[in-house]
Short mmCIF file of C-alpha atoms and ligand atoms in Angstrom, two decimals:
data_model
loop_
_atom_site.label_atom_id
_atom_site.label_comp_id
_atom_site.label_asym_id
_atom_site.label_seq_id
_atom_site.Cartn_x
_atom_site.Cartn_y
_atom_site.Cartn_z
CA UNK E 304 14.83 -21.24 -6.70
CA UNK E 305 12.04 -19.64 -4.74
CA UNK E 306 12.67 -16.16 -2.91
CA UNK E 307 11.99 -16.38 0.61
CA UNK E 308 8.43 -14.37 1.11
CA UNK E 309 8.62 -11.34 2.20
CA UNK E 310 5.35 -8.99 2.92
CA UNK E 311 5.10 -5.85 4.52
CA UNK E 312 2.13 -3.45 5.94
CA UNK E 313 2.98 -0.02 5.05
CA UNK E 314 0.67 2.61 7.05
CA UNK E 315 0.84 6.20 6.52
CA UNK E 316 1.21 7.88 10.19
CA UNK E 317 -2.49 10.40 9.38
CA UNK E 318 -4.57 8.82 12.25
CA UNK E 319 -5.10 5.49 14.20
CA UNK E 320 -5.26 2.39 12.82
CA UNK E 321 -8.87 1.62 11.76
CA UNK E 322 -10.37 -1.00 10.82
CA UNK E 323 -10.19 -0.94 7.10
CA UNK E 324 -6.34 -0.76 7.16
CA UNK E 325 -6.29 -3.14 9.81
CA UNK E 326 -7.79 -5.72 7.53
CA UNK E 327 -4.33 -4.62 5.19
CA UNK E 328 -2.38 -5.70 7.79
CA UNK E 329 -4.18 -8.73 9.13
CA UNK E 330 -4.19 -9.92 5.36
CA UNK E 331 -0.75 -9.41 5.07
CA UNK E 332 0.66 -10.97 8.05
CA UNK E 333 -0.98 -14.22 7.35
CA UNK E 334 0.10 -14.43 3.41
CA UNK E 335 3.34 -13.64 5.22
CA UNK E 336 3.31 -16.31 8.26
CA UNK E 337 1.27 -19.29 6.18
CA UNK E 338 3.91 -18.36 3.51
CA UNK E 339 6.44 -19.22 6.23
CA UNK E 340 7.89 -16.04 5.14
CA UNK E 341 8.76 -12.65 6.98
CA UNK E 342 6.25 -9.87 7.67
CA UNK E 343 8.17 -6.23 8.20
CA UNK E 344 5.81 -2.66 8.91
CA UNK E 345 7.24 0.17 6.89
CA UNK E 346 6.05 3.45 8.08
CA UNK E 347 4.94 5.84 5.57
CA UNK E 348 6.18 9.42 6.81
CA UNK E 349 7.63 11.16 3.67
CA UNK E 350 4.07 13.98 3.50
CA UNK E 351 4.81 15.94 6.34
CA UNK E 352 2.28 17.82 5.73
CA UNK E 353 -0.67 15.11 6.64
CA UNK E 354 1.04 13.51 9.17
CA UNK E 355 -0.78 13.64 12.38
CA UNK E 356 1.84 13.78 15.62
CA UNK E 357 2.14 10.31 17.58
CA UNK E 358 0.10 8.51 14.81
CA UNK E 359 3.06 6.51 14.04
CA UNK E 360 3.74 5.08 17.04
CA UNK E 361 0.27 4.24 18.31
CA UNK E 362 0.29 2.61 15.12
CA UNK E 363 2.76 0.33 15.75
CA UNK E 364 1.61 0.32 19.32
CA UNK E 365 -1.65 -1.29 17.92
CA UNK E 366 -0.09 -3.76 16.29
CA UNK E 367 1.64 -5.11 18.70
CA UNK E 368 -1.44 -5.05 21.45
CA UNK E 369 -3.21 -7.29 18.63
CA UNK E 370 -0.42 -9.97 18.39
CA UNK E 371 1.08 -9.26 15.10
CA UNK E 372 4.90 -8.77 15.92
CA UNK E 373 6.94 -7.52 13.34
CA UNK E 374 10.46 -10.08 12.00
CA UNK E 375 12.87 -7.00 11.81
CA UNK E 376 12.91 -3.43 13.49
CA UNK E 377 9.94 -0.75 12.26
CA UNK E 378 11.37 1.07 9.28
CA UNK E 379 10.67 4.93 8.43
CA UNK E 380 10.84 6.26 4.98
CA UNK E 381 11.77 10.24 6.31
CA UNK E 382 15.23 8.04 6.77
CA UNK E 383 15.40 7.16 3.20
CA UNK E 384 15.48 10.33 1.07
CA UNK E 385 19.07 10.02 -0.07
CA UNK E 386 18.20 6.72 -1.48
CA UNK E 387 14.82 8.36 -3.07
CA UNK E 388 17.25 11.43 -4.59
CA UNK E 389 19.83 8.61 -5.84
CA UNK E 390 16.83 6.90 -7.56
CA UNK E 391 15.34 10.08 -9.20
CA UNK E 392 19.10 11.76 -9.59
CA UNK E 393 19.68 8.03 -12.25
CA UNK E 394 15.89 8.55 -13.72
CA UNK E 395 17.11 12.14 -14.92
CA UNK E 396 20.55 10.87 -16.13
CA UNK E 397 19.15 8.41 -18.58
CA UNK E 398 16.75 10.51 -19.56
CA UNK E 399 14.00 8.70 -17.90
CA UNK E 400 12.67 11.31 -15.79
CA UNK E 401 12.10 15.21 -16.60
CA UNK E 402 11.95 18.18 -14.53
CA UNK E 403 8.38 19.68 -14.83
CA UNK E 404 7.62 23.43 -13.93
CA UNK E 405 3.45 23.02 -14.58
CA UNK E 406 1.38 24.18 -11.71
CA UNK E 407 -1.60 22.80 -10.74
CA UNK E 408 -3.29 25.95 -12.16
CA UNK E 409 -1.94 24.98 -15.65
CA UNK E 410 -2.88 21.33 -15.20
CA UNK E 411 -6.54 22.21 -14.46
CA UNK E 412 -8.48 20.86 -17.60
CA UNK E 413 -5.65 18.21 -18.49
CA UNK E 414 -7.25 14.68 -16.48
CA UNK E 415 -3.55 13.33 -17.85
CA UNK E 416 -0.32 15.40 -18.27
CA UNK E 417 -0.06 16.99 -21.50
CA UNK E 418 3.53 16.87 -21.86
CA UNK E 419 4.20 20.37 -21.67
CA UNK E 420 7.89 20.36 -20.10
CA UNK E 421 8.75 16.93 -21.97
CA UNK E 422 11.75 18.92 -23.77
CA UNK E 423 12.58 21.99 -21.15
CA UNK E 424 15.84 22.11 -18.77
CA UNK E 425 14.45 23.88 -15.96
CA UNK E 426 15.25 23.11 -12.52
CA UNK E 427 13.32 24.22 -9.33
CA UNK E 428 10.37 21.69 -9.76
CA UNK E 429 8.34 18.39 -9.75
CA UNK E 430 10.06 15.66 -11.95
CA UNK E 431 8.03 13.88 -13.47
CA UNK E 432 8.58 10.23 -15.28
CA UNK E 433 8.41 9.70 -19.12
CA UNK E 434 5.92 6.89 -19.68
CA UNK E 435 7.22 5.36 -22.90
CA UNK E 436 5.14 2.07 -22.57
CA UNK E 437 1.75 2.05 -24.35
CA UNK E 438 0.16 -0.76 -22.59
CA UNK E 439 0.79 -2.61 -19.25
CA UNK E 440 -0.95 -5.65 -17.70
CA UNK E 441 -1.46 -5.71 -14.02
CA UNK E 442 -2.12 -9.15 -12.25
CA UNK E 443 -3.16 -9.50 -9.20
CA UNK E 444 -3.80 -12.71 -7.25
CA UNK E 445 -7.22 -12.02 -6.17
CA UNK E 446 -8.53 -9.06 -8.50
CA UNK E 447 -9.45 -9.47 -12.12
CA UNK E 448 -6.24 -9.24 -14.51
CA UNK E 449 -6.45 -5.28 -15.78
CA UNK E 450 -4.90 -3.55 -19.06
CA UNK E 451 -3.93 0.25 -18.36
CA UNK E 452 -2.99 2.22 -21.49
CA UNK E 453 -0.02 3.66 -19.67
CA UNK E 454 0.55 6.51 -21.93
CA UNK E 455 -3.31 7.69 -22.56
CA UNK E 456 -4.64 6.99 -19.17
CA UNK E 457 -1.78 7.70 -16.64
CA UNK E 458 0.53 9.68 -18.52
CA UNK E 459 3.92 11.38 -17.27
CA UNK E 460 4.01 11.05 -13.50
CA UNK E 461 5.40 13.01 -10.44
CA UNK E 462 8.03 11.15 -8.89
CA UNK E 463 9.19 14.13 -7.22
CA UNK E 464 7.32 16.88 -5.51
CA UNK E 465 7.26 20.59 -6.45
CA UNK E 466 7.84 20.73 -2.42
CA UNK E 467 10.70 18.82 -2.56
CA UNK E 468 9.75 15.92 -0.91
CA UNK E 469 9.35 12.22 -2.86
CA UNK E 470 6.26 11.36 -4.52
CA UNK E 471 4.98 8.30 -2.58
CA UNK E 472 5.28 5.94 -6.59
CA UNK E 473 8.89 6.74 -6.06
CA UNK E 474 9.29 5.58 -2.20
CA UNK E 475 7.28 2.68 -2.20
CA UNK E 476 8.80 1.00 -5.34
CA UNK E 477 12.78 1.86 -3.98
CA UNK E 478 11.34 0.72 -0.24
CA UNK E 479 9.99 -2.49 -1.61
CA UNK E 480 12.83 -3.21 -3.59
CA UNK E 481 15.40 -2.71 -0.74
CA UNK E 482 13.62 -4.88 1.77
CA UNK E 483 13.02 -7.65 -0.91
CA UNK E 484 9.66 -7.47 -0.55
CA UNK E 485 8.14 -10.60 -2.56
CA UNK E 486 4.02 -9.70 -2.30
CA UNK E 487 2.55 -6.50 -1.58
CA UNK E 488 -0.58 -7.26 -0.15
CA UNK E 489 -2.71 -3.92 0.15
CA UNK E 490 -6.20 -2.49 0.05
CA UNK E 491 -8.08 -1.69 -3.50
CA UNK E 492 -7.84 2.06 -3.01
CA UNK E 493 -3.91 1.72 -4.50
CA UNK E 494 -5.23 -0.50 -7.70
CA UNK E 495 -4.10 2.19 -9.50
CA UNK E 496 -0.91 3.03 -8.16
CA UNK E 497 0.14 -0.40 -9.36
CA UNK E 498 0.81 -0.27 -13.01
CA UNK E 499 2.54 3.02 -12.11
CA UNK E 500 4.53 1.03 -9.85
CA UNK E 501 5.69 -1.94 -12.03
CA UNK E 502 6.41 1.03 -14.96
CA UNK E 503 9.20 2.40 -12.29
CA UNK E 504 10.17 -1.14 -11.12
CA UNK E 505 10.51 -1.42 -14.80
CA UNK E 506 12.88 2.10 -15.56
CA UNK E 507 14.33 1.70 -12.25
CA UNK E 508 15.78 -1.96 -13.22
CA UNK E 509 14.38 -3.56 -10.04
CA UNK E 510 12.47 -6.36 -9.23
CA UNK E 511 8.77 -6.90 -9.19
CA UNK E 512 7.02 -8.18 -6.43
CA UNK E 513 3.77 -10.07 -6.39
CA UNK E 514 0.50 -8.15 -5.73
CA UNK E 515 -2.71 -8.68 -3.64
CA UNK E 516 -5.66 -6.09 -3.47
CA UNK E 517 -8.41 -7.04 -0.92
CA UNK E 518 -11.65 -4.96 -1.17
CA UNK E 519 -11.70 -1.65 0.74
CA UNK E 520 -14.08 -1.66 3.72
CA UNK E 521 -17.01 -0.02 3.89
CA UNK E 522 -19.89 1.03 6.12
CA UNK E 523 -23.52 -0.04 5.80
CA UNK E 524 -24.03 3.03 3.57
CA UNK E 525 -21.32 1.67 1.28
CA UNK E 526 -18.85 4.82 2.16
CA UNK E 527 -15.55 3.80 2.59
CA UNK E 528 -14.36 3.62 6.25
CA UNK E 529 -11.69 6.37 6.87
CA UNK E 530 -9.50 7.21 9.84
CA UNK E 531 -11.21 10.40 10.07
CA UNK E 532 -14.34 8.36 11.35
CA UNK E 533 -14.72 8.49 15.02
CA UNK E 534 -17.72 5.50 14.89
CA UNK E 535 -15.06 3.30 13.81
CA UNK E 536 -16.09 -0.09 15.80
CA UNK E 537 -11.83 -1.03 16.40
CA UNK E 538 -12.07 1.62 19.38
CA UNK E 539 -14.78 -0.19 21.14
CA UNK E 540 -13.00 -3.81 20.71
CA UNK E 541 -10.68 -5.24 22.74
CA UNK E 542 -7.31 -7.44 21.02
CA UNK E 543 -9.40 -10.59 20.21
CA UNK E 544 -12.45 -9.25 19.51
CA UNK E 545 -11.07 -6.74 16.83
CA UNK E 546 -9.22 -9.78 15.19
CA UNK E 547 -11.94 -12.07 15.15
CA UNK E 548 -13.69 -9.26 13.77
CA UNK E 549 -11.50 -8.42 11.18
CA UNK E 550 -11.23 -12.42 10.32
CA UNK E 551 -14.65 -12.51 9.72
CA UNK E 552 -14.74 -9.41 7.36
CA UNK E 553 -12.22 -11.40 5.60
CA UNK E 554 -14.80 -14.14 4.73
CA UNK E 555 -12.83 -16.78 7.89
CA UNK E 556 -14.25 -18.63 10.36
CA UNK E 557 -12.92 -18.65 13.45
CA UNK E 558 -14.30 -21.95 15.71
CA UNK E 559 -16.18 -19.47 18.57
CA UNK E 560 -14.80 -21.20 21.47
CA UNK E 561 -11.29 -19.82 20.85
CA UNK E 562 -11.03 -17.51 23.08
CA UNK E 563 -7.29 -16.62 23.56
CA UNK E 564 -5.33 -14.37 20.91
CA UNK E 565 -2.72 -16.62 20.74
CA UNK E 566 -4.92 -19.75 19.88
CA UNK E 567 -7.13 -17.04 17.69
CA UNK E 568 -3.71 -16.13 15.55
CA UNK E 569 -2.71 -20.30 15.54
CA UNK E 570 -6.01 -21.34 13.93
CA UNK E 571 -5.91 -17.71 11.70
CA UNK E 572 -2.24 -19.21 10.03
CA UNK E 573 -3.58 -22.26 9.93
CA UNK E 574 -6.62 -22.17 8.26
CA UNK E 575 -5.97 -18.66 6.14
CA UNK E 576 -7.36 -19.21 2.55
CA UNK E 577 -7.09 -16.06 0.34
CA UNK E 578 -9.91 -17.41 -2.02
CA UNK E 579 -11.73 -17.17 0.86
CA UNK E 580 -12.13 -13.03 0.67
CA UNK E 581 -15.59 -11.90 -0.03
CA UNK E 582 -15.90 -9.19 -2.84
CA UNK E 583 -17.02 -6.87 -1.12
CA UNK E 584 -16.58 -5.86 2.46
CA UNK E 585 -18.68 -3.96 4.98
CA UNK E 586 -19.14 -3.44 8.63
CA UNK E 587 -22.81 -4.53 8.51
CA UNK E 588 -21.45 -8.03 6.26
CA UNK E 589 -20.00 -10.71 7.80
CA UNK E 590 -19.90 -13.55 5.47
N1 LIG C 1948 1.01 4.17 2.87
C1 LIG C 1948 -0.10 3.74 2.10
C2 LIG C 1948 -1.40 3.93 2.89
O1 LIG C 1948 -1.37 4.01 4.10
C3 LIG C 1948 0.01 2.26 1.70
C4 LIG C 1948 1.10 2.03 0.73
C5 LIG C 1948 1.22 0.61 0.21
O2 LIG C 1948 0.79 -0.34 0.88
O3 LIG C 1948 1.81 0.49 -0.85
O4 LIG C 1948 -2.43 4.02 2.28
#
């Protein structure tokens, strides 16, 4: 039997929504609603560090001004750390996971993790995942199937900070696994974070969720849009102009004469065709 669909937008709180991970979560919700399915916003705050104060909530302030209303309450992953530590605590039991003491310094002319503390019982430090599979297969169902040699071009990865905090591999996967997410639908910048994904889906024992990469947005200088950029055109637009906007980026057509959000979001469901995506997205491009 079919799982129910269940999708998710999953912002880190380290500015305002902006337009390029507003397309994220406009894709998202409507894979989620023409699914039928339930769309949940996870909130990202386990790096301290590079959060930015009040991001969070004008985040999900945003959201809501632009009509996309979330099926269940807003969840934040600085709530889940026990569950992280249980998952990395049963990684190092089986032998899955090792404690690594390399600094960066050490690292320096190693592009992948030499394997250094593969054997050593040390304890205040990173740990760091055993990748034991040679060869993994991502699909994705809009971006060309891709082959990562695990071992050579990833290596042994940090599932757990030298600061003590989780690495985000190890948060999404357990997240995504407790709220049964069934797609992850996501921007091309985490391509890579996949296959390290499904490789602790795998060694964690959990299921796998479907995956969706739409094409990061970029300006007319093909630099990709950040939320450090103050030109970013979401702060001049009001709620139906920005998603009309960020329709059109995503290669739909909105009728012009719609001129309600509501009626803008009830065509959007509607008439939302994936295929539809154009390869390559700009603020100067509108297909
Ligand atoms: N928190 C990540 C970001 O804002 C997204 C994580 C994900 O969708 O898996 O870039």
């Amino acid at each position: 039997m079919h799982k129910p669909y269940r999708g998710r937008f999953a912002p880190s709180p380290t500015g305002d929504l902006h337009l390029g991970s507003l397309l994220s979560a406009v894709a998202s919700y409507l894979q989620a609603r023409q699914h039928k399915g339930q769309w949940l916003i996870r909130i990202e705050d386990i790096d301290p560090p590079r959060e930015i104060h009040g991001s969070a909530a004008g985040i999900v302030k945003d959201l809501q001004a632009l009509g996309m209303q979330a099926d269940e309450a807003v969840s934040y992953q600085s709530h889940n750390t026990a569950t992280y530590l249980q998952a990395v605590t049963s990684l190092l039991t089986s032998g899955k996971a090792f404690r690594c003491s390399c600094s960066r310094k050490q690292l320096k002319n190693h592009p992948v993790y030499p394997g250094s503390c593969r054997k050593l019982q040390t304890d205040t430090c990173a740990v760091r995942l055993r990748v034991a599979t040679p060869q993994l297969t991502v699909i994705d169902q809009l971006q060309k199937t891709r082959e990562y040699a695990l071992a050579k071009d990833i290596g042994d990865f940090i599932i757990w900070r030298a600061d003590d905090l989780p690495a985000y591999q190890l948060a999404v996967v357990v997240d995504d696994a407790a709220m049964s997410i069934t797609e992850v639908v996501r921007g091309c910048d985490l391509q890579d974070s996949t296959p390290r994904q499904l490789y602790l889906q795998e060694c964690l024992g959990l299921p796998q969720p479907d995956y969706l990469h739409i094409p990061l947005l970029t300006d007319k200088n093909g630099r990709k849009l950040s939320k450090r950029d103050n030109d970013d055109p979401l702060n001049q637009l009001q709620p139906l102009a920005a998603i009309r906007l960020a329709l059109q980026l995503l290669g739909q057509h909105p009728p012009s004469e719609i001129s309600d959000l509501n009626r803008l979001w009830g065509w959007a469901i509607a008439h939302w065709r994936v295929n539809n995506i154009p390869s390559r997205l700009a603020t100067d491009y509108i297909p």
